[in-house]
Short mmCIF file of C-alpha atoms in Angstrom, two decimals:
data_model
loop_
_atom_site.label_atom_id
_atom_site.label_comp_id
_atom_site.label_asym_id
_atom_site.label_seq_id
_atom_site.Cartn_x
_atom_site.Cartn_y
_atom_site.Cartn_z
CA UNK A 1 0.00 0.00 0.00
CA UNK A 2 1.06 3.87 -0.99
CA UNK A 3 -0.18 6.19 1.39
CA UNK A 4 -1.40 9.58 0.01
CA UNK A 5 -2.92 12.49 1.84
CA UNK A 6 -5.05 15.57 0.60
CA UNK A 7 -2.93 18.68 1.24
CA UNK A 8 -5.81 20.70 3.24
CA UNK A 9 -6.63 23.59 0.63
CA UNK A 10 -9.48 24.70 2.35
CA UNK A 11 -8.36 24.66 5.77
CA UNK A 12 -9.46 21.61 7.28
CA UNK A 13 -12.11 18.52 5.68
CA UNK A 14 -15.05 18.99 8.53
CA UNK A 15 -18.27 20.88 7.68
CA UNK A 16 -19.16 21.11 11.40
CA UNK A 17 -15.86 22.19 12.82
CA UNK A 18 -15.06 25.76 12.02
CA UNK A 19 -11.55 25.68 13.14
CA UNK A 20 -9.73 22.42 12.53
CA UNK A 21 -6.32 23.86 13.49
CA UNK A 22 -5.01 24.22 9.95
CA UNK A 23 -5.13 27.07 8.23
CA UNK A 24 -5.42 27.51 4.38
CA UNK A 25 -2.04 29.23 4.49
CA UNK A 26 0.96 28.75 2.07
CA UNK A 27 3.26 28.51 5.61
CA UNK A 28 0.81 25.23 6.83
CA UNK A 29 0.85 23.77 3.32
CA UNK A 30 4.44 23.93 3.09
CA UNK A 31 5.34 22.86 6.96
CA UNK A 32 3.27 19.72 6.63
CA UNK A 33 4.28 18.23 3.35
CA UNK A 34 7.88 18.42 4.15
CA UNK A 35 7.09 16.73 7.33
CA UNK A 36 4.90 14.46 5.91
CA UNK A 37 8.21 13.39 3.57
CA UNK A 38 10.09 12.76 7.10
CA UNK A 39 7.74 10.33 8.40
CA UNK A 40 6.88 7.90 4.99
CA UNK A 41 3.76 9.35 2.71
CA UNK A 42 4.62 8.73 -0.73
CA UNK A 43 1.86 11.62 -2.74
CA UNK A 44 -0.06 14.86 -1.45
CA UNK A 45 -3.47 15.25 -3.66
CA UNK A 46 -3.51 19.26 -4.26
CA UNK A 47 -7.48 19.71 -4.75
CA UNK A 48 -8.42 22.59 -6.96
CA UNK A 49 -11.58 24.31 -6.20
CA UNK A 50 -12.32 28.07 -6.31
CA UNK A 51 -14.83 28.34 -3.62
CA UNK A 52 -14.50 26.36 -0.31
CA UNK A 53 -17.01 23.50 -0.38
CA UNK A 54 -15.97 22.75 3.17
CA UNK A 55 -15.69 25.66 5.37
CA UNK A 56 -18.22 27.89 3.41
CA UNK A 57 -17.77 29.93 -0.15
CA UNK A 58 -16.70 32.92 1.35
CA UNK A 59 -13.66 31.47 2.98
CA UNK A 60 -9.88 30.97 2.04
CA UNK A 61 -9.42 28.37 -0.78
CA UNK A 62 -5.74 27.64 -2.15
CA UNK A 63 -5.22 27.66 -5.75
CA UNK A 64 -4.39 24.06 -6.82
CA UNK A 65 -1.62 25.22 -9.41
CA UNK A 66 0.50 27.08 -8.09
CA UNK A 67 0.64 25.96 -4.79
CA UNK A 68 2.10 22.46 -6.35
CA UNK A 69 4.43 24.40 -8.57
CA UNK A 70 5.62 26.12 -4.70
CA UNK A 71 5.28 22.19 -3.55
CA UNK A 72 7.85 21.22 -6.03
CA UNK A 73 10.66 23.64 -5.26
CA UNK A 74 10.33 22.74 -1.56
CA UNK A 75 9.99 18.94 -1.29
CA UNK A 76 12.45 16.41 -2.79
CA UNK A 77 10.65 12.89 -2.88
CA UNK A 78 6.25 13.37 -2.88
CA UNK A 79 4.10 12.83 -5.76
CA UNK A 80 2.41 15.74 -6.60
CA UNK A 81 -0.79 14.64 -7.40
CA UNK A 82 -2.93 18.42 -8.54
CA UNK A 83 -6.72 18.18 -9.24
CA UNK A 84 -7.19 19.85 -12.78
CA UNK A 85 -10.54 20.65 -14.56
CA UNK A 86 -10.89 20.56 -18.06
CA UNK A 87 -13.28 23.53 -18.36
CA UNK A 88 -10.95 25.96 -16.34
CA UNK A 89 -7.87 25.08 -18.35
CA UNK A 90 -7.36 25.28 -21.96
CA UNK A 91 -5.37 21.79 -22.60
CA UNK A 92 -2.86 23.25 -24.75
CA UNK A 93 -1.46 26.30 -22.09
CA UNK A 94 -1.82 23.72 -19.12
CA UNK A 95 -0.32 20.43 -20.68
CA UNK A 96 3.02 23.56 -20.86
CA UNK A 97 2.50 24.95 -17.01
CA UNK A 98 2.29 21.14 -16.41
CA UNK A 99 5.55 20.31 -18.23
CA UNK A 100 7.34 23.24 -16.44
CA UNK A 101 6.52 22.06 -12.74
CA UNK A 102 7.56 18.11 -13.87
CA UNK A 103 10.58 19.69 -14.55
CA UNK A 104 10.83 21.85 -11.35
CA UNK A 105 9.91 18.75 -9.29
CA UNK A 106 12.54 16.15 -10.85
CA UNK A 107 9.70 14.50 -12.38
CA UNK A 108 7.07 13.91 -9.42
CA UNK A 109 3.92 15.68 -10.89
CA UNK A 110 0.46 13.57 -11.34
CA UNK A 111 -2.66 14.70 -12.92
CA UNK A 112 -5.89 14.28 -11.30
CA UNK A 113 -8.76 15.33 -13.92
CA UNK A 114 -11.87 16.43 -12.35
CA UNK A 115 -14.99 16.46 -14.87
CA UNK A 116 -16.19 19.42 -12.56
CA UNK A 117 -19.57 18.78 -10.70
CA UNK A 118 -20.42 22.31 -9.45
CA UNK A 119 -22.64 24.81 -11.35
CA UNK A 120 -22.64 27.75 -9.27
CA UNK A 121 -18.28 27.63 -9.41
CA UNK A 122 -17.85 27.20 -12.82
CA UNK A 123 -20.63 29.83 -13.92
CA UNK A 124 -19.79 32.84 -10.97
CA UNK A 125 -16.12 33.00 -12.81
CA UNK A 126 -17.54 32.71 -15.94
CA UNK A 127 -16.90 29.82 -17.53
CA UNK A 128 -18.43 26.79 -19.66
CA UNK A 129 -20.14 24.09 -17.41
CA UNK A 130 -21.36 21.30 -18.92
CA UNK A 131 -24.32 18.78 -18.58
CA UNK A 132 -23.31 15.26 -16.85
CA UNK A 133 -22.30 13.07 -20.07
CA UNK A 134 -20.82 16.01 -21.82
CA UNK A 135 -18.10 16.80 -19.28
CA UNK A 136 -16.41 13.70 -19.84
CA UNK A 137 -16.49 14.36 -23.66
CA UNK A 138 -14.95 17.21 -23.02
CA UNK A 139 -12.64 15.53 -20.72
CA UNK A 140 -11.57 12.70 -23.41
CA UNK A 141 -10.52 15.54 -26.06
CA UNK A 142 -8.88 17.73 -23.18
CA UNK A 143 -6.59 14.38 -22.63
CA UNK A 144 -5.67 13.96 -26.02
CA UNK A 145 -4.38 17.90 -26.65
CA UNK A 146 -2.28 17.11 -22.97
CA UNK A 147 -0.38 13.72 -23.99
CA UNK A 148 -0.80 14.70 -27.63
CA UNK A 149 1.66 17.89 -26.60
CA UNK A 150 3.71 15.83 -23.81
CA UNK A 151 4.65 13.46 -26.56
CA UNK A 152 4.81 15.04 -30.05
CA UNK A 153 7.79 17.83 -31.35
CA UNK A 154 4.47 19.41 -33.03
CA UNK A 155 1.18 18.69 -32.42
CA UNK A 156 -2.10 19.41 -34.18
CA UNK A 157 -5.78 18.39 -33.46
CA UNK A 158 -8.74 19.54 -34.69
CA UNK A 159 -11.84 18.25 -32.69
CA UNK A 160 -15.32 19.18 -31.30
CA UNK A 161 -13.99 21.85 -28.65
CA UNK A 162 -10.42 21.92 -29.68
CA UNK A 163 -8.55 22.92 -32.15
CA UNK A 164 -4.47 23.36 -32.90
CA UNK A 165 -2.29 23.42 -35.21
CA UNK A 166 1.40 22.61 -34.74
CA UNK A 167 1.74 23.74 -31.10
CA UNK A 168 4.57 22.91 -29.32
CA UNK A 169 5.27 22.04 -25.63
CA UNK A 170 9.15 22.15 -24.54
CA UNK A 171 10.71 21.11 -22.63
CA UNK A 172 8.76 18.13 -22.13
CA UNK A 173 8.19 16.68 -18.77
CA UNK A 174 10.70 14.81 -17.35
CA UNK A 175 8.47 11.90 -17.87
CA UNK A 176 4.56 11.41 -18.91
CA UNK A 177 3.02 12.28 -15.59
CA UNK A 178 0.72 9.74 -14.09
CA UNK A 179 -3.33 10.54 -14.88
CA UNK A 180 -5.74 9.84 -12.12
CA UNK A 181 -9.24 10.46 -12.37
CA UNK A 182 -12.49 9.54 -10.79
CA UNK A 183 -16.06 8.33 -11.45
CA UNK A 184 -19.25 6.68 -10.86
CA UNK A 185 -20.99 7.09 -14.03
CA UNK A 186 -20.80 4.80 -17.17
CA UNK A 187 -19.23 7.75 -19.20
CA UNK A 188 -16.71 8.35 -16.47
CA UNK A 189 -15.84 4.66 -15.68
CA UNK A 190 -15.55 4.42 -19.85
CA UNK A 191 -13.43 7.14 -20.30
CA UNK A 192 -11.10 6.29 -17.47
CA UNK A 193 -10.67 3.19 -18.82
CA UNK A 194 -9.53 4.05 -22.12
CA UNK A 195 -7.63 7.14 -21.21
CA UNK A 196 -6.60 7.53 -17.91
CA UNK A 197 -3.65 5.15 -15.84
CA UNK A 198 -4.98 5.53 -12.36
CA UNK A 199 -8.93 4.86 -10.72
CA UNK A 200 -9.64 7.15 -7.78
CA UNK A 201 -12.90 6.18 -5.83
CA UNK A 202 -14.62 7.60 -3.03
CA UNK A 203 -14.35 5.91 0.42
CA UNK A 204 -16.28 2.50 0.45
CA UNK A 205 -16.49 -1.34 2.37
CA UNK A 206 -13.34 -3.20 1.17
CA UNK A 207 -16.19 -5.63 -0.53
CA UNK A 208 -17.59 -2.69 -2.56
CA UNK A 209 -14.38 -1.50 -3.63
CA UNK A 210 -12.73 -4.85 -4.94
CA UNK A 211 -16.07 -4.93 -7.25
CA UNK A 212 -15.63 -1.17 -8.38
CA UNK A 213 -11.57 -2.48 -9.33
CA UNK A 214 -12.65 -6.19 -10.72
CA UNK A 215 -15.08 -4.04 -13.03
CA UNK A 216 -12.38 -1.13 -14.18
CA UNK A 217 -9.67 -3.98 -14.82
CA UNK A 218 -12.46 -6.12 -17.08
CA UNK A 219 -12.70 -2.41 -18.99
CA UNK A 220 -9.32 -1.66 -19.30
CA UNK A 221 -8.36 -4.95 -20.54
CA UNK A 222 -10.83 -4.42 -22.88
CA UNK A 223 -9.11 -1.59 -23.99
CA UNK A 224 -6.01 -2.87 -24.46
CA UNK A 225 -3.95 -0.73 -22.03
CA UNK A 226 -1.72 -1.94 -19.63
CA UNK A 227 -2.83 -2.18 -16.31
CA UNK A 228 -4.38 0.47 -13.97
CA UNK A 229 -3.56 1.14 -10.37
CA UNK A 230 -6.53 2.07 -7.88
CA UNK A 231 -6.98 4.80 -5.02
CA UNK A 232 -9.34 5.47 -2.21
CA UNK A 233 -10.07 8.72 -0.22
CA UNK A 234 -10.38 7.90 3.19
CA UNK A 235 -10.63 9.36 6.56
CA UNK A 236 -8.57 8.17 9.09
CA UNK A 237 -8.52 8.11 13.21
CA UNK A 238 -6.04 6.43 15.01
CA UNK A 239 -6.87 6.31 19.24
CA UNK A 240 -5.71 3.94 22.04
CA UNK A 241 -8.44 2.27 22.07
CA UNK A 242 -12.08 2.50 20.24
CA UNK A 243 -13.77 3.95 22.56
CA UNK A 244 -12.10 6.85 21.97
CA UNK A 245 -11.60 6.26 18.30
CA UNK A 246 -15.85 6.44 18.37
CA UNK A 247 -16.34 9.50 20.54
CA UNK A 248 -14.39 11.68 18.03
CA UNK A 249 -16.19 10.18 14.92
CA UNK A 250 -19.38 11.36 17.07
CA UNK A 251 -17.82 15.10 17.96
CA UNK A 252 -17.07 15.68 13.77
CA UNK A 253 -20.76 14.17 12.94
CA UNK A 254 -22.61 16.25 14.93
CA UNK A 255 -24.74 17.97 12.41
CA UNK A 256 -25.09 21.49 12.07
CA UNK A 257 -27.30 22.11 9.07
CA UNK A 258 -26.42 25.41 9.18
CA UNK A 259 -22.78 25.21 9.02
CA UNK A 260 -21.67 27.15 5.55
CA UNK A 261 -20.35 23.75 4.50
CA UNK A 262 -23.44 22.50 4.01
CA UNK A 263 -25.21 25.49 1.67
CA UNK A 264 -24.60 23.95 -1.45
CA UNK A 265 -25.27 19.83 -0.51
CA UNK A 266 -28.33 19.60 -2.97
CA UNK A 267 -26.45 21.19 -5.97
CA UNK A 268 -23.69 18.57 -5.54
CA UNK A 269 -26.04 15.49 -5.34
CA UNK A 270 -27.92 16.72 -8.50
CA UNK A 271 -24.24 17.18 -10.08
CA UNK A 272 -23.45 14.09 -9.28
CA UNK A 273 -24.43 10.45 -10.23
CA UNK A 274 -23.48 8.26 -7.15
CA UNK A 275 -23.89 4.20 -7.50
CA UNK A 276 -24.77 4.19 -4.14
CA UNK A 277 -26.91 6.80 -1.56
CA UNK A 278 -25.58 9.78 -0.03
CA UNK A 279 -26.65 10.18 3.39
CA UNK A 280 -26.83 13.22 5.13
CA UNK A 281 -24.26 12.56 7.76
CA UNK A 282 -21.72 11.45 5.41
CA UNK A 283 -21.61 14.54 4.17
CA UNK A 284 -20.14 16.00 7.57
CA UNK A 285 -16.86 14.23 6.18
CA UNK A 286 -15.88 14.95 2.95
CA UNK A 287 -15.67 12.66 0.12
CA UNK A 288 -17.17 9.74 1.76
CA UNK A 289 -14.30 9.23 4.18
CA UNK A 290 -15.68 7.56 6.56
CA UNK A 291 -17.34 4.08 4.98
CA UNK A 292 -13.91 2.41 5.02
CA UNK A 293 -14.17 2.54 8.79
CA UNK A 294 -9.97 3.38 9.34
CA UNK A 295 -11.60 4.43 12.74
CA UNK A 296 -10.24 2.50 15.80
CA UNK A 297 -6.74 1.67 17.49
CA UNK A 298 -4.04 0.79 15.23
CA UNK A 299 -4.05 -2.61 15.17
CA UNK A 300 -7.83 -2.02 14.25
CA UNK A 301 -6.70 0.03 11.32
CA UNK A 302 -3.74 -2.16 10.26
CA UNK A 303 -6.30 -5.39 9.61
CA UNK A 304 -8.32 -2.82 7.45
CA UNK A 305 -5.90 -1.85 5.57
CA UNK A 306 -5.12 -5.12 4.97
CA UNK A 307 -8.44 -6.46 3.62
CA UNK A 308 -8.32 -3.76 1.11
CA UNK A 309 -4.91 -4.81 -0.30
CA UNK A 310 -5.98 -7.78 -0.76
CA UNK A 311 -9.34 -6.41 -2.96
CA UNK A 312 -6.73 -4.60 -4.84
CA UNK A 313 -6.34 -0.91 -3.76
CA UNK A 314 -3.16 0.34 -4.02
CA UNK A 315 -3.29 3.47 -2.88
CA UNK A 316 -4.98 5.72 0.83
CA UNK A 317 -5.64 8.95 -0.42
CA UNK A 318 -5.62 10.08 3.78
CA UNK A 319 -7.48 13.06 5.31
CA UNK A 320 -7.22 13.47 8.90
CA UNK A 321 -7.69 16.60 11.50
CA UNK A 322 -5.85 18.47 12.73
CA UNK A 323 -4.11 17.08 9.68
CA UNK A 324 0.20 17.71 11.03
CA UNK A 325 -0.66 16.14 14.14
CA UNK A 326 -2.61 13.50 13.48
CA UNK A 327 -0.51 12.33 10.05
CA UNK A 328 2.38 11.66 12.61
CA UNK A 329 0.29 9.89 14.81
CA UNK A 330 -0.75 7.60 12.17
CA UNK A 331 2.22 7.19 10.14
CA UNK A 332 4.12 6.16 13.92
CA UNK A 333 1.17 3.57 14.42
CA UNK A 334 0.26 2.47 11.65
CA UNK A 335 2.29 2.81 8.34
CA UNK A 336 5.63 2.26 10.31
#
């Protein structure tokens, strides 16, 4: 297993806790990924958002891109994993800011494409949003421009929402950067599977997730491609025993329906199109961190993390709060 962990953007990953001890500062950011180098994580996933879905709209909300371009000046070994979303980059000018940071980082950067979900974002800064299905259409052209450019001394395409002619992208990265992306839907799942190298899921049962990765290897072996490797977003707490482990999971759950966090919960279930239902309380926790259950002591959390290795996963994508602390705590008990 890789362990990953979601460089906290937005200040923190709890909609009911206002102050989670980690602010959305460059300074944090910057403290805890060189740390989390020290002490054995192998990737940070920079989200990229505009608005802060966690802590409210009107709050502090890195920018994805060039925080990991400050990321790879200032760490030596992490996978720089940064979200990116087709319809607020034009392939062409990002597959070259891309390039550049490979470079910068000695060749750690990853891709993480986003088909964005949220209306209200994309349309208050002005730009395209498109229905469910056509996102990843959008998505499948966007990845061709991006490797098309990584790989070719000139490069032309001429598609639906596209079009170039000879561009050129050097230097090139220092090598292709890993693509991750994620998604439910039968466009998503059949565009990851013929395009992307990576499967990022939300935070499931070990038995739900070795059916989600038995299905995506069927597809991509369908396709032709070499293998994929598989992710998870989870949310971790590590206690001495599970008592205690359970009383925090019931101070973060507490619901406050009207924490900012919450204001736009309808728009992203009606942007979304989940296998499985969304409950209320989930939502507390971002990105469905909590199903896997890495809740307990760490012995506990060790024999969970086992049953998903052997359904396939390859990869924790880790949130925790406060994150510094509590990433030391876990990668003492439980990676070590």
């Amino acid at each position: 297993m890789r362990y990953g962990f979601w460089t906290p953007v937005f200040g923190g990953w709890l909609r009911n806790v206002p102050d989670e001890g980690m602010a959305a500062t460059w300074d944090y950011t910057k403290r805890l990924c060189q740390r989390a180098e020290e002490i054995g994580y192998d990737l940070t996933l920079v989200a990229e958002l505009n608005l802060n879905d966690i802590k409210g709209t009107d709050q502090p909300a890195l920018d994805a891109w060039s925080t990991a371009a400050a990321l790879a000046a200032v760490t030596e070994k992490l996978e720089l994993m940064v979200a990116v979303r087709p319809n607020f980059h034009h392939p062409a000018l990002l597959a070259k800011q891309a390039a550049n940071i490979d470079r910068i980082s000695g060749g750690r950067l990853a891709l993480n494409v986003v088909s964005s979900w949220w209306a209200e974002e994309a349309t208050s800064y002005g730009l395209q949003f498109d229905q469910h299905d056509d996102r990843y259409g959008r998505t499948a052209e966007w990845l061709d421009v991006v490797n098309g450019l990584w790989r070719e001394p000139k490069f032309s395409y001429d598609g639906a929402r596209y079009q170039l002619k000879d561009a050129i992208c050097e230097p090139k990265p220092v090598r292709k950067p890993v693509i991750y992306a994620g998604g439910e839907s039968e466009a998503a799942k059949t565009m990851i599977a013929r395009q992307c190298d990576a499967y990022v899921m939300h935070g499931d049962e070990a038995p739900v997730i070795a059916e989600k990765i038995a299905d995506m290897r069927a597809r991509r072996a369908a396709s032709g491609k070499p293998a994929m490797t598989f992710g998870m977003a989870a949310y971790a707490i590590v206690r001495d025993t599970e008592e205690e482990a359970r009383a925090e999971v019931a101070r973060i759950t507490t619901l406050d329906p009207q924490a900012p966090g919450f204001s736009n919960f309808d728009q992203w279930l009606s942007g979304t199109q989940l296998e499985r239902e969304m409950k209320l309380q989930e939502y507390s926790v971002s990105n469905r961190g909590l199903r896997p259950n890495l809740v307990g002591t760490p012995a506990q959390i060790r024999e969970r993390i086992a049953a998903y290795e052997a359904a396939g996963l390859d990869l924790l994508l880790l949130q925790m709060s406060p994150q510094y602390e509590e990433m030391d705590r876990f990668a003492a008990q439980v990676i070590a």
